[in-house]
Short mmCIF file of C-alpha atoms and ligand atoms in Angstrom, two decimals:
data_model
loop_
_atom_site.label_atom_id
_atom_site.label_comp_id
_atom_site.label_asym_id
_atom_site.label_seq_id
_atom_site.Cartn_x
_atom_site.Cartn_y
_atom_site.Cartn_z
CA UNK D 285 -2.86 -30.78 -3.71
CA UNK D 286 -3.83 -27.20 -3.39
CA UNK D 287 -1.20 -24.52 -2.27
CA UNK D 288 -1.95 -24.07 1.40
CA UNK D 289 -1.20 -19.82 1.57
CA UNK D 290 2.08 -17.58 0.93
CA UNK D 291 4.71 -20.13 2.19
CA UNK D 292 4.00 -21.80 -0.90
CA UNK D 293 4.88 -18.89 -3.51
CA UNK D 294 7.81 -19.94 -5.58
CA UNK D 295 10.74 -17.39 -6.15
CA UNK D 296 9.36 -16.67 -9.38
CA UNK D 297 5.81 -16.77 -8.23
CA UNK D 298 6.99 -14.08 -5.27
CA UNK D 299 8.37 -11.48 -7.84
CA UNK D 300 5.87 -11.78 -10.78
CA UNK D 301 8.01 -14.00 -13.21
CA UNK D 302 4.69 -17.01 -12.61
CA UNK D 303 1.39 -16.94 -12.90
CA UNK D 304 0.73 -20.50 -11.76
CA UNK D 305 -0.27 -19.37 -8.00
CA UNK D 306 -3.28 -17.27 -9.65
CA UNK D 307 -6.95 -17.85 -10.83
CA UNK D 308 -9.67 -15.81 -11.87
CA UNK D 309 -11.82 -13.95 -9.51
CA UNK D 310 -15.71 -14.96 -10.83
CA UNK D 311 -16.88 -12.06 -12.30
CA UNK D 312 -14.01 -9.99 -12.57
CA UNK D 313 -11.61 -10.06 -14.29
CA UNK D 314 -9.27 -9.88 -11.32
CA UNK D 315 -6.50 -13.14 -10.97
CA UNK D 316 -6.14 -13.92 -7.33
CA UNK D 317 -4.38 -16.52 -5.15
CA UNK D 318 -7.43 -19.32 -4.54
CA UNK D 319 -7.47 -18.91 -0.59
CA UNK D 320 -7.58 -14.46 -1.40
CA UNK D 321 -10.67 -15.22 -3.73
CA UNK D 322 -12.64 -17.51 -0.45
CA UNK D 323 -12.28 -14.89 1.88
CA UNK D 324 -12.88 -11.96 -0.55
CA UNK D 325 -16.04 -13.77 -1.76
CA UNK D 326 -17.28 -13.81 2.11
CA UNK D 327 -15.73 -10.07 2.58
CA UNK D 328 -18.05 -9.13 -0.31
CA UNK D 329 -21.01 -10.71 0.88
CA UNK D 330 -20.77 -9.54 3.87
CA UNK D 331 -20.37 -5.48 2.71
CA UNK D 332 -23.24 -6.49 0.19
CA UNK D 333 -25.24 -6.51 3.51
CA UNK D 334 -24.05 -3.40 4.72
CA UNK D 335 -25.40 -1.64 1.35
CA UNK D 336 -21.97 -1.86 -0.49
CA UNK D 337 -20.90 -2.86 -3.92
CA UNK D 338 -17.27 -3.84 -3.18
CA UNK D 339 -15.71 -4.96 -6.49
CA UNK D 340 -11.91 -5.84 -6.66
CA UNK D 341 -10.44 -3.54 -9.77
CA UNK D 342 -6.91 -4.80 -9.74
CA UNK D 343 -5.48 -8.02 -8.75
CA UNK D 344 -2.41 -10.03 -9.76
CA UNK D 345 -0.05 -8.26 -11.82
CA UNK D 346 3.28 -10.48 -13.69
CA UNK D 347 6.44 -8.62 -13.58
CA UNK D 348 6.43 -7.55 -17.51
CA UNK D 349 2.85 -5.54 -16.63
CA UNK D 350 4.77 -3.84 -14.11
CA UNK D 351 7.79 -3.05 -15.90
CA UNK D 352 5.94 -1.70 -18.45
CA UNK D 353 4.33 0.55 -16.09
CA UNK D 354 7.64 1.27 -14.68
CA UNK D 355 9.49 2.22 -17.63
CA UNK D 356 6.43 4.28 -19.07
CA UNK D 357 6.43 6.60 -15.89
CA UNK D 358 10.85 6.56 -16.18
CA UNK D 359 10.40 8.06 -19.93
CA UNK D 360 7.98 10.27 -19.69
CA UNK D 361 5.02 7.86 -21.69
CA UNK D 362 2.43 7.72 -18.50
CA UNK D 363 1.61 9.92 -16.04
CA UNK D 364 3.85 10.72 -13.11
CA UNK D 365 2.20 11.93 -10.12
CA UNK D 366 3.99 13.50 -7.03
CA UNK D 367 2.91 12.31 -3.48
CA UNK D 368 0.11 15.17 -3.98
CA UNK D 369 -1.69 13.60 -7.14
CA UNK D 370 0.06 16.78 -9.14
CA UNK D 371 1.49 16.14 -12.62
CA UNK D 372 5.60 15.71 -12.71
CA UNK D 373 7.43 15.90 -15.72
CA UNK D 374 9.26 12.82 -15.40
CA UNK D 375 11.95 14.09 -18.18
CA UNK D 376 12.82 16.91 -16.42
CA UNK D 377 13.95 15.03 -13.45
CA UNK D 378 17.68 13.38 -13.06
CA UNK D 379 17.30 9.44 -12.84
CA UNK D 380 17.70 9.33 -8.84
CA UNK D 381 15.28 11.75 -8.77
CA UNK D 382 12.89 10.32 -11.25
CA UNK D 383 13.14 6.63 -9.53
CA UNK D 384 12.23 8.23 -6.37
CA UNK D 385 9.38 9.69 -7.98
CA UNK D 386 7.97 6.84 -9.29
CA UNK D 387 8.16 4.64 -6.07
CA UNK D 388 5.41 7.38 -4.36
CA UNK D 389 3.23 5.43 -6.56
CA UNK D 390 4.87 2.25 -8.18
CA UNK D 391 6.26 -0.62 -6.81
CA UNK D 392 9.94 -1.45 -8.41
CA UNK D 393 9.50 -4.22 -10.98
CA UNK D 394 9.63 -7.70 -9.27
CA UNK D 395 8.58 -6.19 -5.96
CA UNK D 396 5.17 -5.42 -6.40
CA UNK D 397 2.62 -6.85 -3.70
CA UNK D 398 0.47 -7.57 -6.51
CA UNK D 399 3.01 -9.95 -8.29
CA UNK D 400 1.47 -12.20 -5.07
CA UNK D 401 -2.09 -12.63 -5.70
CA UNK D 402 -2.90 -11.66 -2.06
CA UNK D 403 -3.30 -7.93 -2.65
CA UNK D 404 -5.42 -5.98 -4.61
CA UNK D 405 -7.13 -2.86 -5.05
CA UNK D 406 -11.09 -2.27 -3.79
CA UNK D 407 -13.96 0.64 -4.81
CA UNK D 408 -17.78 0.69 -4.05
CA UNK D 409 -18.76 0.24 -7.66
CA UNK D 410 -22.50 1.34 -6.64
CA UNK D 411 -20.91 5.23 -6.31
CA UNK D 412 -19.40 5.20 -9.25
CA UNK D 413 -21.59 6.61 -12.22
CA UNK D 414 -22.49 4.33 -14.79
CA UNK D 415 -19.79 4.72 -18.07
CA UNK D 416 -17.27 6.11 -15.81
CA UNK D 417 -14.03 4.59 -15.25
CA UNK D 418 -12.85 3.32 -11.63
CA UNK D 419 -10.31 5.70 -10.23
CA UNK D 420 -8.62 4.94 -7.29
CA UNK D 421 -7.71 8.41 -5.39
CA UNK D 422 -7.26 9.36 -2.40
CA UNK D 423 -10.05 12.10 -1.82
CA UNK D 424 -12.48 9.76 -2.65
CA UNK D 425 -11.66 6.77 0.29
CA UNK D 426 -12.05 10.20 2.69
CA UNK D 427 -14.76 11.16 4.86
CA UNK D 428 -17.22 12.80 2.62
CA UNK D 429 -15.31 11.42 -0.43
CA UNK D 430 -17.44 8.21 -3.10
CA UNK D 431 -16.23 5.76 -1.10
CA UNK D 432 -16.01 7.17 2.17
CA UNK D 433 -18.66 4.28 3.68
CA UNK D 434 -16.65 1.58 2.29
CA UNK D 435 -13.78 2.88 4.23
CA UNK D 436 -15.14 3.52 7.38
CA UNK D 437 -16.42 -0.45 6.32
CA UNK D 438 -13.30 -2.25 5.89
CA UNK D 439 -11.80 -0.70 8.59
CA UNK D 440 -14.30 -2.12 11.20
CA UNK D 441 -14.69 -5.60 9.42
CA UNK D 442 -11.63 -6.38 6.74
CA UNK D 443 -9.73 -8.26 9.40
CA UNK D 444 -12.66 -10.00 10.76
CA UNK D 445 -12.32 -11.90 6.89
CA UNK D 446 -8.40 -11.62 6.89
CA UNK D 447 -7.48 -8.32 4.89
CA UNK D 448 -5.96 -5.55 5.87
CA UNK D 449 -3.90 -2.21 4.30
CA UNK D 450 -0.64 -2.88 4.16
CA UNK D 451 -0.66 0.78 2.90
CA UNK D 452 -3.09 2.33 5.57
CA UNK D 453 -0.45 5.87 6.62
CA UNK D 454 2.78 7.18 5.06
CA UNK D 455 6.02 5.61 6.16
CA UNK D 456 8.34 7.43 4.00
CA UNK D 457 7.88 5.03 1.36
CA UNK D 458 4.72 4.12 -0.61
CA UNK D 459 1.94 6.96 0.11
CA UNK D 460 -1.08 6.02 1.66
CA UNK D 461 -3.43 3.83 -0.73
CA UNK D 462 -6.65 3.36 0.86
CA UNK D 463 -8.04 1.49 -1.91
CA UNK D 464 -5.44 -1.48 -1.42
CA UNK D 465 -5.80 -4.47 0.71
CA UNK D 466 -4.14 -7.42 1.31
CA UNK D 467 -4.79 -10.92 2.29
CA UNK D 468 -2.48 -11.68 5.24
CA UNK D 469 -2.35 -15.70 5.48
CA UNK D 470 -0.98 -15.28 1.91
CA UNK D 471 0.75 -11.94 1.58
CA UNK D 472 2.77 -12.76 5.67
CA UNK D 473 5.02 -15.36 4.54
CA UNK D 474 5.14 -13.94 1.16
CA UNK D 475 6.72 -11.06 2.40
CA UNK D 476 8.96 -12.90 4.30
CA UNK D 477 9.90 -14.85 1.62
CA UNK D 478 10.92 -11.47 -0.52
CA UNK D 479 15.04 -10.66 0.21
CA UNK D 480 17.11 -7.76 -1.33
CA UNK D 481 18.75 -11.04 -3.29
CA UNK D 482 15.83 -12.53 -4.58
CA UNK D 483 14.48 -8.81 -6.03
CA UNK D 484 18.21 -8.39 -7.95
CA UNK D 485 17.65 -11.73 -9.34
CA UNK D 486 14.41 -11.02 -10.97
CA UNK D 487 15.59 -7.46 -11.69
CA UNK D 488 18.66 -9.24 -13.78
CA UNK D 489 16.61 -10.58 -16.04
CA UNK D 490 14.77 -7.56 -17.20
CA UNK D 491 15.47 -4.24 -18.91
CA UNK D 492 14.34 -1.73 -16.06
CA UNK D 493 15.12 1.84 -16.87
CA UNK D 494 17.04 3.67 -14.19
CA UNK D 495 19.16 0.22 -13.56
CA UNK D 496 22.14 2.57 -12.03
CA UNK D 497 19.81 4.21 -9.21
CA UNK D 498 18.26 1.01 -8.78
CA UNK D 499 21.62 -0.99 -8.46
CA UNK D 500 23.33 1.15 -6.13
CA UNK D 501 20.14 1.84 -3.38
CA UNK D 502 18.75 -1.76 -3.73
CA UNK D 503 18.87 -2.35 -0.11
CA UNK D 504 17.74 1.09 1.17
CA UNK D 505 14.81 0.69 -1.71
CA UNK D 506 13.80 -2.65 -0.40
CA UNK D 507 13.83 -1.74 3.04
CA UNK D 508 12.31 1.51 2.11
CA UNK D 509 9.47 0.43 0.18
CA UNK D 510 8.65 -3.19 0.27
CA UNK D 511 9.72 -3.86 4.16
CA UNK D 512 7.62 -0.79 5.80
CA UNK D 513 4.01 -1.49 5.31
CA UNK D 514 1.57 -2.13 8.17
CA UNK D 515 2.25 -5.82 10.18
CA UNK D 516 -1.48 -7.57 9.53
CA UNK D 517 -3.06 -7.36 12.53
CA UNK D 518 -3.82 -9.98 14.88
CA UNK D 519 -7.46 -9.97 14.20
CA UNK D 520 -6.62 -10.77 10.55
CA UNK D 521 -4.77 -13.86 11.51
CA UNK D 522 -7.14 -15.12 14.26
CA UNK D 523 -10.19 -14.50 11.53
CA UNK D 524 -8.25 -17.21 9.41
CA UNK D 525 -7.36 -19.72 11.90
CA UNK D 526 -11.11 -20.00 12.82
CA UNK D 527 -12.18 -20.31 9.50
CA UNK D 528 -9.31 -23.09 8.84
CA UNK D 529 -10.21 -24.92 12.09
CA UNK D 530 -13.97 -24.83 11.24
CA UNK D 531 -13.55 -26.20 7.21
CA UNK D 532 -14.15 -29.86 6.80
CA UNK D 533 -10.89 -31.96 6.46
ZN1 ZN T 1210 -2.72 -1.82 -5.17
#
């Protein structure tokens, strides 16, 4: 039988520690929950109409590819970027300090939306120039900015296919991230699913640096940065029960 959305994700599935609820996106080399890769195969077709090239860059990440992201910001071995894009030196910061820091950016180790395979990250590949890398900043999802149309785009049509940004304005948590959007049959009950318990179990099992700031605010952090996102809204959901209640039993 095939998984039938987010209420489905195992505990280990929810916080990275599984890849079983994944599969490749064709022709990327994106993993994505199978109902995610449907409806972004009709979101793309559909923006391919409109003149856009939308190309998923980042998809399902496990829990070791975000620790090691994690503990490369914590010591000072990848870039750490305050909530303005500007450079930090991560080594000059105490370790409350320097966990705060990271979360502007980075999701805490076993509670990364992308440990799901409903969320991923989105550009208009046919702005960016040929040999150059994707970037995904800010600036460039603005009016006037590379991938300004897309924007304007997704926000008029996303939900009509399901998505929507779970990052779309700043809620004292996460910043903004224009470039990220979720699947909301999925990445609804998923979130649900996530509890302040299930996070320290995966946590336990890992070496995280800044374990002391992260074991003492667990509950503010979870509230703080995996709780307050955007609720999907209702256009998302209704886009999916119509497309449910037309597919063939
Ligand atoms: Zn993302």
């Amino acid at each position: 039988m095939a998984s039938s959305g987010g209420k489905s994700l195992s505990r280990e599935a929810l916080t990275g520690r599984s890849s079983a609820h994944v599969t490749a996106l064709p022709g990327s080399g994106c993993l994505l929950h199978p109902e995610a890769i449907a409806a972004f195969i009709a979101l793309q077709s559909a923006a391919r109409g409109a003149g856009l090239d939308l190309q998923a860059v980042s998809g399902f990440r496990d829990l070791a590819r975000q620790l090691a992201i994690w503990n490369g910001k914590f010591r000072g071995e990848r870039p750490l970027l305050d909530r303005h894009g500007q450079p930090l030196d991560a080594l000059a910061l105490d370790e409350p300090a320097r966990v705060a820091a990271i979360l502007v950016w980075s999701a805490l180790p076993g509670a990364s939306r992308h440990h799901w395979g409903s969320d991923f990250d989105v550009i208009d590949a046919a702005t960016v120039p040929a040999g150059e890398p994707a970037r995904l900043e800010a600036h460039d999802f603005a009016p006037a900015g590379r991938h300004a149309a897309l924007a304007d785009w997704l926000a008029r049509h996303a939900a009509d296919y399901g998505f929507f940004p779970p990052y779309d304005s700043d809620r004292g948590g996460t910043s903004p991230e224009p470039w990220h959007l979720s699947y909301a049959p999925v990445a609804g009950p998923a979130l649900a699913a996530m509890s302040v318990e299930l996070l320290a179990e995966a946590l336990a099992g890992v070496e995280v640096e800044g374990r002391t700031t992260i074991g003492q605010r667990l509950p503010d952090l979870f509230a703080r940065y995996v709780v307050a996102v955007a609720a999907p809204p209702a256009a998302a959901l209704a886009a999916v029960a119509l497309s449910r209640a037309s597919r063939p039993a």
